[in-house]
CSV table of C-alpha atoms and ligand atoms in Angstrom, one decimal:
chain,number,residue,atom,x,y,z
C,26,MET,CA,-29.0,46.2,99.6
C,27,THR,CA,-30.7,48.7,101.7
C,28,PRO,CA,-34.8,49.4,100.9
C,29,ASP,CA,-34.0,53.0,99.6
C,30,GLU,CA,-32.0,50.9,96.7
C,31,PHE,CA,-35.0,48.9,96.0
C,32,ALA,CA,-37.6,52.3,96.1
C,33,GLY,CA,-35.3,53.8,93.6
C,34,ARG,CA,-35.4,51.0,91.1
C,35,ARG,CA,-39.5,51.0,91.3
C,36,ARG,CA,-39.7,55.0,91.0
C,37,GLN,CA,-37.1,54.6,87.9
C,38,LEU,CA,-39.4,51.8,86.4
C,39,MET,CA,-42.6,53.9,87.0
C,40,ARG,CA,-41.0,56.8,85.3
C,41,MET,CA,-40.6,54.9,82.2
C,42,ILE,CA,-44.0,53.5,82.5
C,43,GLY,CA,-46.1,56.3,82.7
C,44,GLU,CA,-49.3,57.2,84.4
C,45,GLU,CA,-51.0,55.2,81.8
C,46,GLY,CA,-49.6,52.1,82.7
C,47,ILE,CA,-49.4,49.4,85.2
C,48,ALA,CA,-46.8,46.8,85.8
C,49,VAL,CA,-47.5,43.3,87.4
C,50,PHE,CA,-44.7,40.9,88.2
C,51,PRO,CA,-44.5,37.4,90.2
C,52,ALA,CA,-42.2,35.8,92.6
C,53,ALA,CA,-40.5,32.5,91.7
C,54,PRO,CA,-42.6,29.3,92.1
C,55,ILE,CA,-41.6,26.8,94.4
C,56,ARG,CA,-40.3,23.9,92.4
C,57,PRO,CA,-40.6,20.1,93.6
C,58,ARG,CA,-37.4,18.2,93.8
C,59,ASN,CA,-38.5,14.6,94.4
C,60,ARG,CA,-41.8,13.4,96.3
C,61,ASP,CA,-42.1,16.4,99.3
C,62,ILE,CA,-38.7,17.9,99.1
C,63,ASP,CA,-38.5,21.2,97.1
C,64,TYR,CA,-35.8,22.7,95.6
C,65,PRO,CA,-34.3,25.4,97.8
C,66,PHE,CA,-36.2,28.3,97.0
C,67,ARG,CA,-34.5,31.2,95.3
C,68,GLN,CA,-36.5,34.2,94.7
C,69,ASP,CA,-37.2,35.5,90.9
C,70,SER,CA,-34.4,38.0,89.7
C,71,ASP,CA,-36.9,40.4,88.4
C,72,PHE,CA,-38.9,40.1,91.3
C,73,TYR,CA,-36.1,40.6,93.9
C,74,TYR,CA,-34.8,43.5,91.8
C,75,LEU,CA,-37.6,45.6,92.4
C,76,THR,CA,-38.8,44.5,95.9
C,77,GLY,CA,-36.3,43.0,97.9
C,78,PHE,CA,-38.7,40.4,99.1
C,79,GLU,CA,-37.7,36.8,99.6
C,80,GLU,CA,-41.0,35.1,100.0
C,81,PRO,CA,-42.7,32.6,97.3
C,82,ASP,CA,-46.5,33.4,96.4
C,83,ALA,CA,-46.2,36.8,95.9
C,84,VAL,CA,-47.1,39.6,93.1
C,85,GLY,CA,-46.0,43.1,92.9
C,86,VAL,CA,-48.0,45.8,91.1
C,87,LEU,CA,-46.6,49.3,90.3
C,88,ILE,CA,-49.3,51.5,89.4
C,89,PRO,CA,-47.5,55.1,88.6
C,90,GLY,CA,-49.1,58.4,89.8
C,91,ARG,CA,-52.0,56.3,91.9
C,92,PRO,CA,-53.2,58.6,94.4
C,93,SER,CA,-54.0,55.7,96.8
C,94,GLY,CA,-50.7,53.8,96.4
C,95,GLU,CA,-48.6,53.1,93.6
C,96,TYR,CA,-46.7,50.0,95.0
C,97,LEU,CA,-49.1,47.3,95.9
C,98,LEU,CA,-47.9,43.7,97.1
C,99,PHE,CA,-49.7,40.5,97.3
C,100,CYS,CA,-48.2,38.1,99.7
C,101,ARG,CA,-49.1,35.3,101.9
C,102,GLU,CA,-51.0,35.6,105.2
C,103,LYS,CA,-49.5,34.6,108.4
C,104,ASP,CA,-50.3,31.2,109.7
C,105,ALA,CA,-48.7,30.2,112.9
C,106,ARG,CA,-48.9,26.5,111.9
C,107,HIS,CA,-46.9,27.0,108.6
C,108,GLU,CA,-44.6,29.4,110.2
C,109,ALA,CA,-43.8,26.5,112.4
C,110,TRP,CA,-42.7,24.5,109.9
C,111,HIS,CA,-41.3,26.8,107.4
C,112,GLY,CA,-40.2,29.8,109.1
C,113,ALA,CA,-41.7,33.4,109.3
C,114,ILE,CA,-43.9,35.0,106.8
C,115,THR,CA,-44.2,38.9,106.6
C,116,GLY,CA,-47.8,39.0,105.9
C,117,PRO,CA,-49.7,41.9,104.4
C,118,GLU,CA,-50.0,43.7,107.7
C,119,ASP,CA,-46.3,44.3,108.1
C,120,ALA,CA,-45.5,44.5,104.5
C,121,PRO,CA,-45.8,48.3,104.0
C,122,SER,CA,-43.4,49.0,106.4
C,123,ALA,CA,-41.1,46.0,106.0
C,124,LEU,CA,-40.9,46.6,102.5
C,125,GLN,CA,-42.1,50.1,101.8
C,126,ALA,CA,-45.3,49.0,100.1
C,127,ASP,CA,-48.1,51.5,100.0
C,128,ASP,CA,-50.7,48.7,100.5
C,129,ALA,CA,-50.5,44.8,100.9
C,130,PHE,CA,-53.1,42.2,100.5
C,131,PRO,CA,-53.4,38.5,100.7
C,132,ILE,CA,-52.4,36.7,97.9
C,133,ALA,CA,-55.7,34.7,98.1
C,134,ASP,CA,-57.7,38.0,97.2
C,135,ILE,CA,-55.5,38.9,94.0
C,136,ASP,CA,-58.5,37.5,91.7
C,137,ASP,CA,-60.8,39.7,93.5
C,138,ILE,CA,-58.8,42.7,93.4
C,139,LEU,CA,-56.3,42.6,90.3
C,140,PRO,CA,-58.8,43.1,87.8
C,141,GLY,CA,-60.0,46.1,89.2
C,142,LEU,CA,-56.6,47.7,89.4
C,143,LEU,CA,-56.1,46.8,85.7
C,144,GLU,CA,-59.2,48.6,84.4
C,145,SER,CA,-57.9,51.9,85.0
C,146,ARG,CA,-54.7,51.6,83.0
C,147,SER,CA,-54.3,51.4,79.3
C,148,ARG,CA,-50.9,49.4,79.0
C,149,LEU,CA,-50.1,46.4,81.1
C,150,TYR,CA,-46.2,45.7,81.3
C,151,VAL,CA,-45.8,42.3,82.0
C,152,THR,CA,-43.5,39.3,81.5
C,153,MET,CA,-45.1,36.6,79.8
C,154,GLY,CA,-43.7,33.0,78.9
C,155,GLN,CA,-41.7,32.6,82.1
C,156,TYR,CA,-44.1,31.1,84.4
C,157,PRO,CA,-46.8,29.2,83.0
C,158,GLU,CA,-49.4,29.3,86.1
C,159,PHE,CA,-48.6,33.4,86.3
C,160,ASP,CA,-49.6,33.2,82.7
C,161,HIS,CA,-52.8,31.3,83.3
C,162,HIS,CA,-53.8,33.6,86.1
C,163,LEU,CA,-53.3,36.6,83.9
C,164,THR,CA,-55.4,35.5,81.3
C,165,GLU,CA,-58.1,35.1,83.9
C,166,TRP,CA,-57.6,38.6,85.4
C,167,LEU,CA,-58.1,39.9,81.6
C,168,ALA,CA,-61.2,37.4,81.4
C,169,THR,CA,-62.7,38.9,84.6
C,170,LEU,CA,-62.1,42.4,83.4
C,171,ARG,CA,-63.5,41.7,80.4
C,172,ASP,CA,-66.8,39.9,81.9
C,173,GLN,CA,-67.2,42.3,84.8
C,174,TYR,CA,-65.8,45.6,84.2
C,175,LYS,CA,-67.5,47.9,81.5
C,176,SER,CA,-64.5,47.8,79.0
C,177,SER,CA,-63.6,51.7,78.6
C,178,ALA,CA,-60.9,53.3,76.7
C,179,ASN,CA,-58.7,52.8,79.7
C,180,THR,CA,-58.8,49.0,79.9
C,181,PRO,CA,-55.5,47.2,78.9
C,182,GLN,CA,-55.3,47.7,75.0
C,183,GLU,CA,-51.4,46.9,74.9
C,184,PHE,CA,-49.3,44.5,76.4
C,185,VAL,CA,-45.8,45.5,76.8
C,186,ALA,CA,-42.9,43.3,77.7
C,187,LEU,CA,-41.8,44.6,81.0
C,188,ASP,CA,-38.4,42.9,80.5
C,189,HIS,CA,-37.3,45.3,77.8
C,190,LEU,CA,-37.4,48.1,80.4
C,191,LEU,CA,-36.5,46.1,83.4
C,192,HIS,CA,-33.6,44.2,81.9
C,193,ASP,CA,-32.1,47.4,80.3
C,194,MET,CA,-32.2,48.8,84.0
C,195,ARG,CA,-30.5,46.0,85.4
C,196,LEU,CA,-27.9,45.8,82.6
C,197,TYR,CA,-26.3,49.1,84.2
C,198,LYS,CA,-24.9,48.6,87.8
C,199,SER,CA,-25.5,51.1,90.6
C,200,ARG,CA,-22.6,51.9,93.1
C,201,ARG,CA,-24.1,49.3,96.0
C,202,GLU,CA,-24.7,46.7,93.1
C,203,LEU,CA,-21.0,47.0,92.4
C,204,ALA,CA,-20.1,46.8,96.0
C,205,ALA,CA,-22.3,43.6,96.2
C,206,LEU,CA,-20.8,42.1,92.9
C,207,LYS,CA,-17.2,42.8,94.8
C,208,ARG,CA,-18.1,41.0,97.9
C,209,ALA,CA,-19.3,37.8,95.7
C,210,ALA,CA,-15.8,38.3,93.6
C,211,LYS,CA,-13.8,38.3,96.8
C,212,VAL,CA,-15.3,35.0,98.3
C,213,THR,CA,-14.9,33.3,95.0
C,214,VAL,CA,-11.1,34.5,94.4
C,215,ALA,CA,-10.3,33.4,98.0
C,216,ALA,CA,-11.8,30.2,97.5
C,217,HIS,CA,-10.2,29.7,94.1
C,218,LEU,CA,-6.8,30.8,95.5
C,219,ASN,CA,-7.4,28.0,98.6
C,220,ALA,CA,-8.6,25.3,96.2
C,221,MET,CA,-5.5,26.0,93.9
C,222,ARG,CA,-3.1,25.7,97.0
C,223,ARG,CA,-4.8,22.3,98.3
C,224,VAL,CA,-5.2,20.3,95.3
C,225,GLU,CA,-3.1,17.1,95.2
C,226,PRO,CA,-2.6,14.5,92.8
C,227,ASP,CA,-5.1,11.5,93.0
C,228,TRP,CA,-7.9,13.7,94.6
C,229,TYR,CA,-11.3,13.4,93.2
C,230,GLU,CA,-13.0,16.3,91.2
C,231,TYR,CA,-15.5,16.2,94.0
C,232,ARG,CA,-13.0,16.7,96.5
C,233,LEU,CA,-11.8,20.0,95.1
C,234,GLU,CA,-15.4,21.0,94.3
C,235,ALA,CA,-16.0,20.6,98.2
C,236,GLU,CA,-13.5,23.1,98.9
C,237,PHE,CA,-15.7,25.7,97.4
C,238,ASP,CA,-18.9,24.4,99.2
C,239,TYR,CA,-17.1,25.0,102.4
C,240,ALA,CA,-15.7,28.3,101.4
C,241,PHE,CA,-19.0,29.6,99.9
C,242,ARG,CA,-21.2,28.2,102.7
C,243,SER,CA,-18.6,30.0,105.3
C,244,ALA,CA,-19.3,33.2,103.9
C,245,ASN,CA,-23.1,32.7,103.5
C,246,ALA,CA,-23.2,32.6,100.2
C,247,ARG,CA,-23.7,29.4,97.8
C,248,HIS,CA,-22.7,28.4,94.3
C,249,ALA,CA,-24.3,30.8,91.5
C,250,TYR,CA,-24.4,27.8,89.2
C,251,PRO,CA,-23.2,24.2,89.2
C,252,PRO,CA,-19.3,24.1,89.5
C,253,ILE,CA,-17.4,22.6,86.8
C,254,VAL,CA,-14.0,20.7,88.1
C,255,GLY,CA,-12.8,18.8,84.9
C,256,GLY,CA,-9.4,17.2,85.1
C,257,GLY,CA,-7.7,16.5,82.1
C,258,ALA,CA,-9.9,15.9,78.8
C,259,ASN,CA,-12.9,16.3,81.0
C,260,ALA,CA,-12.4,19.9,80.7
C,261,CYS,CA,-13.4,19.9,76.9
C,262,VAL,CA,-16.7,19.6,77.8
C,263,LEU,CA,-18.0,23.0,78.4
C,264,HIS,CA,-20.6,22.3,80.9
C,265,TYR,CA,-19.0,19.1,82.4
C,266,THR,CA,-20.4,19.1,86.0
C,267,ARG,CA,-20.1,15.4,87.2
C,268,ASN,CA,-16.9,16.1,88.9
C,269,ASP,CA,-16.3,12.3,90.0
C,270,ALA,CA,-13.1,11.6,88.0
C,271,ARG,CA,-9.6,11.2,89.7
C,272,LEU,CA,-7.0,14.3,89.4
C,273,ASN,CA,-4.3,12.6,87.5
C,274,ASP,CA,-0.6,13.6,88.1
C,275,GLY,CA,0.7,15.7,85.0
C,276,ASP,CA,-2.8,16.8,83.9
C,277,LEU,CA,-4.6,20.3,84.2
C,278,VAL,CA,-7.5,20.8,86.2
C,279,LEU,CA,-9.9,23.3,84.9
C,280,VAL,CA,-12.1,24.7,87.6
C,281,ASP,CA,-15.3,27.3,86.7
C,282,ALA,CA,-17.0,28.2,90.1
C,283,GLY,CA,-18.4,31.6,91.7
C,284,CYS,CA,-20.7,32.2,94.4
C,285,GLU,CA,-23.8,33.9,94.7
C,286,LEU,CA,-23.9,36.5,97.8
C,287,ASP,CA,-26.8,38.7,98.7
C,288,TYR,CA,-28.1,38.0,95.4
C,289,TYR,CA,-25.3,38.9,93.2
C,290,ALA,CA,-22.9,36.6,91.5
C,291,ALA,CA,-19.4,35.6,90.6
C,292,ASP,CA,-18.3,33.8,87.6
C,293,VAL,CA,-14.5,32.5,87.6
C,294,THR,CA,-12.5,30.0,86.1
C,295,ARG,CA,-8.8,29.3,86.7
C,296,THR,CA,-7.0,26.1,84.7
C,297,TYR,CA,-4.0,24.8,86.7
C,298,PRO,CA,-1.9,21.8,86.9
C,299,VAL,CA,-2.7,18.8,89.4
C,300,ASN,CA,0.8,18.6,90.5
C,301,GLY,CA,1.9,22.4,90.9
C,302,ARG,CA,4.3,22.3,87.6
C,303,PHE,CA,2.9,23.2,84.0
C,304,SER,CA,4.5,21.0,81.4
C,305,ALA,CA,6.2,23.0,78.2
C,306,GLU,CA,3.0,22.3,76.3
C,307,GLN,CA,0.5,23.1,78.9
C,308,ALA,CA,2.2,26.4,79.6
C,309,ALA,CA,2.3,27.3,75.6
C,310,LEU,CA,-1.5,26.5,75.3
C,311,TYR,CA,-2.1,28.5,78.8
C,312,ASN,CA,-0.5,31.3,77.7
C,313,VAL,CA,-2.8,31.6,74.3
C,314,VAL,CA,-5.5,31.9,76.6
C,315,LEU,CA,-4.0,34.3,78.7
C,316,ALA,CA,-2.9,36.7,76.2
C,317,ALA,CA,-6.4,36.5,74.6
C,318,GLN,CA,-8.2,37.2,78.1
C,319,GLU,CA,-5.7,40.3,78.4
C,320,ALA,CA,-6.5,41.6,75.2
C,321,ALA,CA,-10.0,41.0,75.8
C,322,ILE,CA,-10.0,42.7,79.1
C,323,GLU,CA,-8.3,46.0,77.2
C,324,ARG,CA,-11.2,46.6,74.8
C,325,LEU,CA,-13.9,46.6,77.6
C,326,THR,CA,-14.1,50.3,77.6
C,327,VAL,CA,-16.5,53.0,77.3
C,328,GLY,CA,-17.6,53.7,73.9
C,329,ARG,CA,-16.1,50.3,72.2
C,330,HIS,CA,-18.9,47.8,71.1
C,331,TRP,CA,-19.5,44.7,73.1
C,332,ASN,CA,-18.0,42.2,70.4
C,333,GLU,CA,-14.9,43.9,70.2
C,334,ALA,CA,-13.5,42.2,73.2
C,335,HIS,CA,-14.5,38.9,71.2
C,336,ASP,CA,-13.1,39.5,68.2
C,337,ALA,CA,-9.6,40.4,69.9
C,338,ALA,CA,-10.0,36.9,71.9
C,339,ARG,CA,-10.3,35.1,68.8
C,340,LEU,CA,-7.5,36.8,66.7
C,341,THR,CA,-5.2,36.1,69.7
C,342,VAL,CA,-6.1,32.8,69.8
C,343,ALA,CA,-6.1,32.2,66.2
C,344,ASP,CA,-2.4,33.8,66.3
C,345,GLY,CA,-1.3,31.8,69.4
C,346,LEU,CA,-2.6,28.4,67.9
C,347,HIS,CA,-1.0,28.9,64.5
C,348,ASP,CA,2.3,29.7,66.0
C,349,LEU,CA,2.0,26.3,68.2
C,350,GLY,CA,1.4,24.6,64.8
C,351,ILE,CA,-2.1,23.7,65.8
C,352,VAL,CA,-3.9,25.4,63.3
C,353,ALA,CA,-2.5,25.8,59.8
C,354,ALA,CA,-3.5,29.6,59.4
C,355,ALA,CA,-3.9,32.6,61.7
C,356,ASP,CA,-7.2,32.6,60.9
C,357,ALA,CA,-10.2,33.3,63.6
C,358,ASP,CA,-12.6,31.2,61.5
C,359,GLY,CA,-10.2,28.3,61.9
C,360,ILE,CA,-10.3,28.1,65.4
C,361,ASP,CA,-14.1,27.1,65.7
C,362,GLY,CA,-13.6,23.7,66.5
C,363,TYR,CA,-11.2,25.0,69.6
C,364,PHE,CA,-12.7,28.0,70.8
C,365,MET,CA,-16.4,27.4,70.5
C,366,HIS,CA,-18.1,29.6,72.9
C,367,ARG,CA,-18.5,33.2,73.2
C,368,THR,CA,-15.6,35.4,75.2
C,369,GLY,CA,-18.3,36.3,77.8
C,370,HIS,CA,-21.7,37.5,78.9
C,371,TRP,CA,-23.2,40.4,81.4
C,372,LEU,CA,-23.3,39.0,85.0
C,373,GLY,CA,-25.1,40.5,88.0
C,374,ILE,CA,-28.2,39.1,89.8
C,375,ASP,CA,-28.2,36.5,87.1
C,376,VAL,CA,-25.1,35.0,86.3
C,377,HIS,CA,-25.7,35.0,82.9
C,378,ASP,CA,-27.3,38.4,83.4
C,379,VAL,CA,-30.2,40.0,81.4
C,380,GLY,CA,-29.5,42.8,78.6
C,381,ASP,CA,-29.6,43.1,75.3
C,382,TYR,CA,-26.1,42.3,73.4
C,383,ARG,CA,-27.3,44.2,70.4
C,384,VAL,CA,-29.4,47.3,69.9
C,385,GLY,CA,-31.2,47.2,66.5
C,386,ASP,CA,-28.6,45.5,64.2
C,387,ARG,CA,-25.9,46.7,65.9
C,388,TRP,CA,-23.4,45.6,68.8
C,389,ARG,CA,-24.3,47.5,72.1
C,390,GLU,CA,-22.0,50.0,72.9
C,391,LEU,CA,-20.2,49.8,76.4
C,392,GLU,CA,-21.0,52.1,79.1
C,393,ALA,CA,-19.7,52.6,82.6
C,394,GLY,CA,-21.2,50.2,85.3
C,395,MET,CA,-21.9,47.3,82.9
C,396,VAL,CA,-20.1,44.3,84.1
C,397,CYS,CA,-19.5,41.0,82.1
C,398,THR,CA,-17.2,37.8,82.1
C,399,VAL,CA,-14.0,37.5,80.1
C,400,GLU,CA,-13.5,33.7,79.7
C,401,PRO,CA,-11.8,32.9,76.6
C,402,GLY,CA,-10.7,29.1,76.2
C,403,VAL,CA,-9.1,26.7,74.1
C,404,TYR,CA,-10.3,22.6,74.1
C,405,ILE,CA,-8.7,20.3,72.2
C,406,GLU,CA,-9.9,17.0,72.4
C,407,HIS,CA,-8.4,13.6,73.1
C,408,ASP,CA,-8.8,12.3,69.5
C,409,ALA,CA,-8.3,15.8,67.7
C,410,ASP,CA,-6.3,16.1,64.4
C,411,VAL,CA,-3.3,17.6,65.9
C,412,ASP,CA,0.1,16.5,67.2
C,413,GLU,CA,-0.3,14.3,70.0
C,414,ARG,CA,1.4,16.4,72.7
C,415,TRP,CA,-1.8,19.1,72.5
C,416,ARG,CA,-4.3,16.4,72.8
C,417,GLY,CA,-6.8,16.3,75.8
C,418,LEU,CA,-5.5,19.9,77.0
C,419,ALA,CA,-8.2,22.4,77.8
C,420,VAL,CA,-7.9,25.9,79.4
C,421,ARG,CA,-10.2,28.6,80.0
C,422,ILE,CA,-9.3,31.6,82.0
C,423,GLU,CA,-12.2,33.7,83.4
C,424,ASP,CA,-12.8,36.7,85.6
C,425,VAL,CA,-15.4,39.5,86.2
C,426,VAL,CA,-14.8,43.0,84.8
C,427,ALA,CA,-16.8,46.4,85.5
C,428,VAL,CA,-16.6,48.9,82.6
C,429,THR,CA,-15.8,52.1,84.3
C,430,ARG,CA,-15.2,56.0,83.0
C,431,ASP,CA,-11.3,54.7,83.2
C,432,GLU,CA,-9.6,51.4,82.8
C,433,PRO,CA,-11.9,48.3,82.9
C,434,ASP,CA,-11.9,47.1,86.5
C,435,VAL,CA,-11.2,43.2,87.0
C,436,LEU,CA,-13.5,42.6,90.1
C,437,THR,CA,-11.9,39.4,90.6
C,438,HIS,CA,-8.7,40.5,90.5
C,439,GLY,CA,-5.6,39.3,93.3
C,440,LEU,CA,-6.2,35.5,92.1
C,441,ALA,CA,-3.1,34.1,90.5
C,442,LYS,CA,-3.4,34.0,86.9
C,443,THR,CA,0.2,33.8,85.1
C,444,VAL,CA,2.0,30.6,85.1
C,445,ASP,CA,4.6,32.0,87.4
C,446,ASP,CA,2.1,33.1,89.7
C,447,ILE,CA,0.0,30.0,90.1
C,448,GLU,CA,3.1,27.6,90.5
C,449,ALA,CA,4.2,29.8,93.3
C,450,ALA,CA,0.6,30.0,94.8
C,451,MET,CA,0.7,26.3,94.3
C,452,ARG,CA,3.9,25.9,96.1
C,453,GLY,CA,2.7,27.4,99.2
O,520,LIG,N1,-20.0,29.5,84.8
O,520,LIG,C1,-20.8,29.7,83.7
O,520,LIG,C2,-20.2,30.4,82.6
O,520,LIG,O1,-19.0,30.5,82.6
O,520,LIG,O2,-20.7,30.9,81.7
O,521,LIG,MN1,-18.1,30.7,84.3
O,522,LIG,MN1,-19.0,32.7,82.4
């Protein structure tokens, strides 16, 4: 993403906030994993979206129309000893030029500076409830404001949820964001194709997972979420991540894996036979899910509402399971035990991206630039009350789709998806 893209986002947000408002937003905290080892740092998505700045211990401030600077950044100071261990710090001296900030200050000075900035604005835009430490600081800044500054008509009287504005912006992907999502999709598709070609009976699930580790890191990407590699009935566990069982000849394997590349995610699932050949039952069930996915994708067009794709997928699954004799009636309410999740979610910087699915009491209308997954599934537990031949089968098919002015754009296209194409890909 270029600096201009981040600057454009800040301008857009500032237009919405107006000259009575001020927005304050923190970087993600560092989280300890065990003893003195931390989890790999990943910047907060909102903070990254507005700044492009990847360091912890930072707070961004937007003050629309402020003559002496609208975009201020508090960040770590340069520190040779710390940098020797942890790598370069930008520092407040270089931050303005590196990040197009109007001014930057040491994070250690925020308690002295921020209350004075808040004083001049009547509306404070902030996200509360996400980081307890930030919430605590915020209360202290407001207390300082009350104690040290004469309360004037301009002191913040109103606290507004910043995420309402910001998450609505994030829902509409720009041209550059769509390009970034396509890059993540491409790496993910290639990894799935490679994994599908290589898998063999008696591999362990983690061996298949390792193909994704290698493919993603080779592209300077990482997993956007813990990958799911479930052989046989393990695939019925929706959030299965143990990935430590043997892949048996004759079973299906469900692989849900997607990378995050330059902060943009992909989220793809394919289900295929470990030995490269679908049985008749596996193929029949697979085709029900595929038909549901196709029916859902078709409905991702401008002007339709968000839930139409889900309704279409459920009806198609209900019809299909009825045709196979798995359920007694072709009734969408009768499949809850087999298809128990939604057909998709928004996708962007977060794999389950932000943005409301409803506006008031109505489902959101789709518009160009919205990006979501389409991921119907059918899961038949090993002890389900169905004919034995269906038991323990689970299928999910997931792709990433952008709503455009024309046809839905499947960003994860090019990855074998029909029974024939998967078998052909697995042959060689
Ligand atoms: N991989 C998470 C999901 O499919 O929503
Ligand atoms: Mn997924
Ligand atoms: Mn998903």
